[in-house]
Amino acid sequence: MQALSQESAVREISDGSIISPKGYKSAGVHAGLRYSKKDVGAIISTVPANSAAVYTTSLFQAAPLKVTQESLAAGGVLQAVIVNSACANACTGQQGYKDALEMRKLAAGKFGLEECSVAVASTGVIGEYLQMEKIHAGIAALEPKNGAESAEDFQTAILTTDTVMKSCAYEADIDGVPIRMGGAAKGSGMIHPNMATMLGFVTTDACISQSVLQKALKEVTNSTFNQITVDGDTSTNDMVLVMANGLAGNQPLSPEHPEWDVFLGLLGSCCENLAKQIAKDGEGATKLIEAEVAGAVSDQEGAAAAKQIVGSNLVKTAVYGADANWGRIIGALGQSNISLDPENVDIWIGPICMLKNSEPQAFSEEEANAYLQKENIKISVDLHNGKGRGKAWGCDLSYDYVKINASYRT
Amino acid sequence: MQALSQESAVREISDGSIISPKGYKSAGVHAGLRYSKKDVGAIISTVPANSAAVYTTSLFQAAPLKVTQESLAAGGVLQAVIVNSACANACTGQQGYKDALEMRKLAAGKFGLEECSVAVASTGVIGEYLQMEKIHAGIAALEPKNGAESAEDFQTAILTTDTVMKSCAYEADIDGVPIRMGGAAKGSGMIHPNMATMLGFVTTDACISQSVLQKALKEVTNSTFNQITVDGDTSTNDMVLVMANGLAGNQPLSPEHPEWDVFLGLLGSCCENLAKQIAKDGEGATKLIEAEVAGAVSDQEGAAAAKQIVGSNLVKTAVYGADANWGRIIGALGQSNISLDPENVDIWIGPICMLKNSEPQAFSEEEANAYLQKENIKISVDLHNGKGRGKAWGCDLSYDYVKINASYRT
């Protein structure tokens, strides 16, 4: 929460993207992994960028994540990220690992970089092998540029069941110079990140060391990407990667820097923005649900309770049906494994109080139904139990979620 | 698992119910809480029955559960259970607690019992008050009997969104005398029990002390009711209650009794049978999914992994769509928080091997699709990591789940 306290210093750049900060280019092409959409993309930094990443906690980490970890372990500096959609290259054994290494090698050759300067990411079906001849041709065809079109090319190349591209960019002044930060993400199903999420790419021209960047990313991820859920399922391929190439010309950033909170605000704004875009574009979703829990014993418990609410199938279907069934919020809170006094809980749906000190309140069903027809639904809870608070984001559960997932592979 | 090793000694009684054991009667009437269906029911033991119960771990325990706990605390002996559907009497504050006490008092008066001999259970919408004048009239109209019709009256009176009644009965010989055990349950949504589940009622004519019965119930519940999930949501009203009136004439049962395992087999068969009936009748369900995980470090981890699989929305929608998308089973296992070697896992869907030592196997999509059209789907996993194993039961996620839950209250 504190990360966003300096939010006022942070300005959103309209139509901004991962190439808004200085020194970044991107590209995306159709390599034939998907029927007709773009499916191979890359982000390039013209100079070496200190980079940090967080990865899925799934016990089955996909091969490309292992290769990316090896690249970062070599020195924490990247200049390129190569990504494909359609195939996750997860649970593909030794062959999958070799394919991910080969993908890195092809990208390094194409862009004239050392292999350890390249990160690899894949997203799509689990358990199928990469079609390497198509990957080969796709990488050969990439022509990274710095223009609105090349940003869109990358943003579309990383999508799977997503219905919209996800990008954003922010700017703030640090040491009197403008620092920019841009982001792109994909994610629509198998969304219940833990310590990392989906594919998220953040670029910045800030000057910051790799180790400080890694710490900042972990902190911000916990209150942003890790607080969204679409279906409670954690992917094998989740990763958020940040590159910082230092071209903005600020003094090196660290928690001791007087404007450290501005930097956290930039990173937080970027990650929260992308996280909400992912939640809102959840498979079959028609609405974004934000839950905010106040009065918790700690921020951690507030965040856990909020995530339990947006993760409940019963809350999600009630929101889909615009039914103010607050008993389901109680159901979710009751199993959230946090400290609460069952006799002293308040619940609001939007501006309408449903429960006050655990006593049901009379409310207008018509008014509640009208509120629940909106696109952005807010659920607020006060536990009157402390000063902790947390937010989480999810989406409603619709017929289309079932439709999309009953035949994802076919 | 061991509980079921003596299963061969246990015989199922076809068309059996909670009144199959000696000395039980039941009833159910339409009191007007529901539009036209029966909504108030009772089970009566003609003699005092040592009784045990397990309750929801939800932090918001409903008022009737508190009253039942008070009854059992008075001596562990019950002679009647009074149940209503349509209204859960949960999150109803002081008024709800008074109403549950009043419901117990009315039943005690009707059946000529002390109040502490009566257990109370409610199921339905959270956050609405009981219509006490209807409860009053309903209890007054109850005429418990020992006949097939009166068993059905009770079984229907406890249902909400359930589409079928849930009952069973088993018999086994202990000390050379036949011991019978019967069960009734309800539950279709908000099903993700923890330490107890839904409403489950088990009657037996076995002779067994209250404290031993309580321990046996806890043990059996963990591997049966607690291993089902419909939607990942834990109810405020879950309860399983067992009454043992001793009329069978066996020696008092305890773990030292040579036929203790036969008794556990009876209780286990009864609870597993009801649990599977609940999972199969999950809201909108078209199929029962059973997951069995072998080769786990412990039975506990095997059970946890199995429950994670049947709880995954993505697995559930794939089964609904008859899509052999085993990557989603990997997704669920990967976040199940157990010890496993990601390089050495086997997965079968029915008889078809999908993954062997973590290498994808070629399989016939046609054959897999044909298997997944069946009503009972088995998913098997071998972790090659130990001797632990566990089972769990769930159902597929269909359009009808969304339909039912988008407008439950209206």
CSV table of C-alpha atoms in Angstrom, one decimal, chain B residues 64 66-82 97-120:
chain,number,residue,atom,x,y,z
B,64,PRO,CA,-28.1,-23.8,14.7
B,66,LYS,CA,-24.0,-23.4,18.1
B,67,VAL,CA,-27.2,-24.7,19.6
B,68,THR,CA,-26.3,-28.3,18.5
B,69,GLN,CA,-23.0,-27.9,20.1
B,70,GLU,CA,-24.7,-26.8,23.3
B,71,SER,CA,-27.0,-29.8,23.2
B,72,LEU,CA,-24.1,-32.3,22.7
B,73,ALA,CA,-22.0,-30.6,25.4
B,74,ALA,CA,-24.7,-31.4,27.9
B,75,GLY,CA,-24.0,-35.1,27.8
B,76,GLY,CA,-23.4,-36.3,24.3
B,77,VAL,CA,-26.8,-38.0,24.0
B,78,LEU,CA,-29.5,-37.0,21.5
B,79,GLN,CA,-32.9,-38.3,20.6
B,80,ALA,CA,-34.0,-35.9,17.9
B,81,VAL,CA,-32.6,-33.8,15.1
B,82,ILE,CA,-34.7,-31.0,13.7
B,97,TYR,CA,-29.4,-17.4,17.8
B,98,LYS,CA,-32.7,-16.9,19.7
B,99,ASP,CA,-34.6,-18.4,16.7
B,100,ALA,CA,-32.4,-21.5,16.7
B,101,LEU,CA,-33.0,-22.0,20.5
B,102,GLU,CA,-36.7,-21.6,19.9
B,103,MET,CA,-36.6,-24.2,17.1
B,104,ARG,CA,-34.9,-26.6,19.5
B,105,LYS,CA,-37.5,-25.8,22.2
B,106,LEU,CA,-40.4,-26.4,19.9
B,107,ALA,CA,-39.0,-29.7,18.7
B,108,ALA,CA,-38.4,-30.8,22.3
B,109,GLY,CA,-41.9,-30.0,23.3
B,110,LYS,CA,-43.4,-31.7,20.2
B,111,PHE,CA,-41.5,-35.0,20.9
B,112,GLY,CA,-41.6,-34.9,24.7
B,113,LEU,CA,-37.8,-34.6,25.1
B,114,GLU,CA,-35.4,-32.4,27.1
B,115,GLU,CA,-34.1,-29.6,25.0
B,116,CYS,CA,-30.5,-30.9,25.3
B,117,SER,CA,-31.6,-34.1,23.6
B,118,VAL,CA,-32.3,-32.2,20.4
B,119,ALA,CA,-29.9,-31.1,17.7
B,120,VAL,CA,-30.7,-28.3,15.2
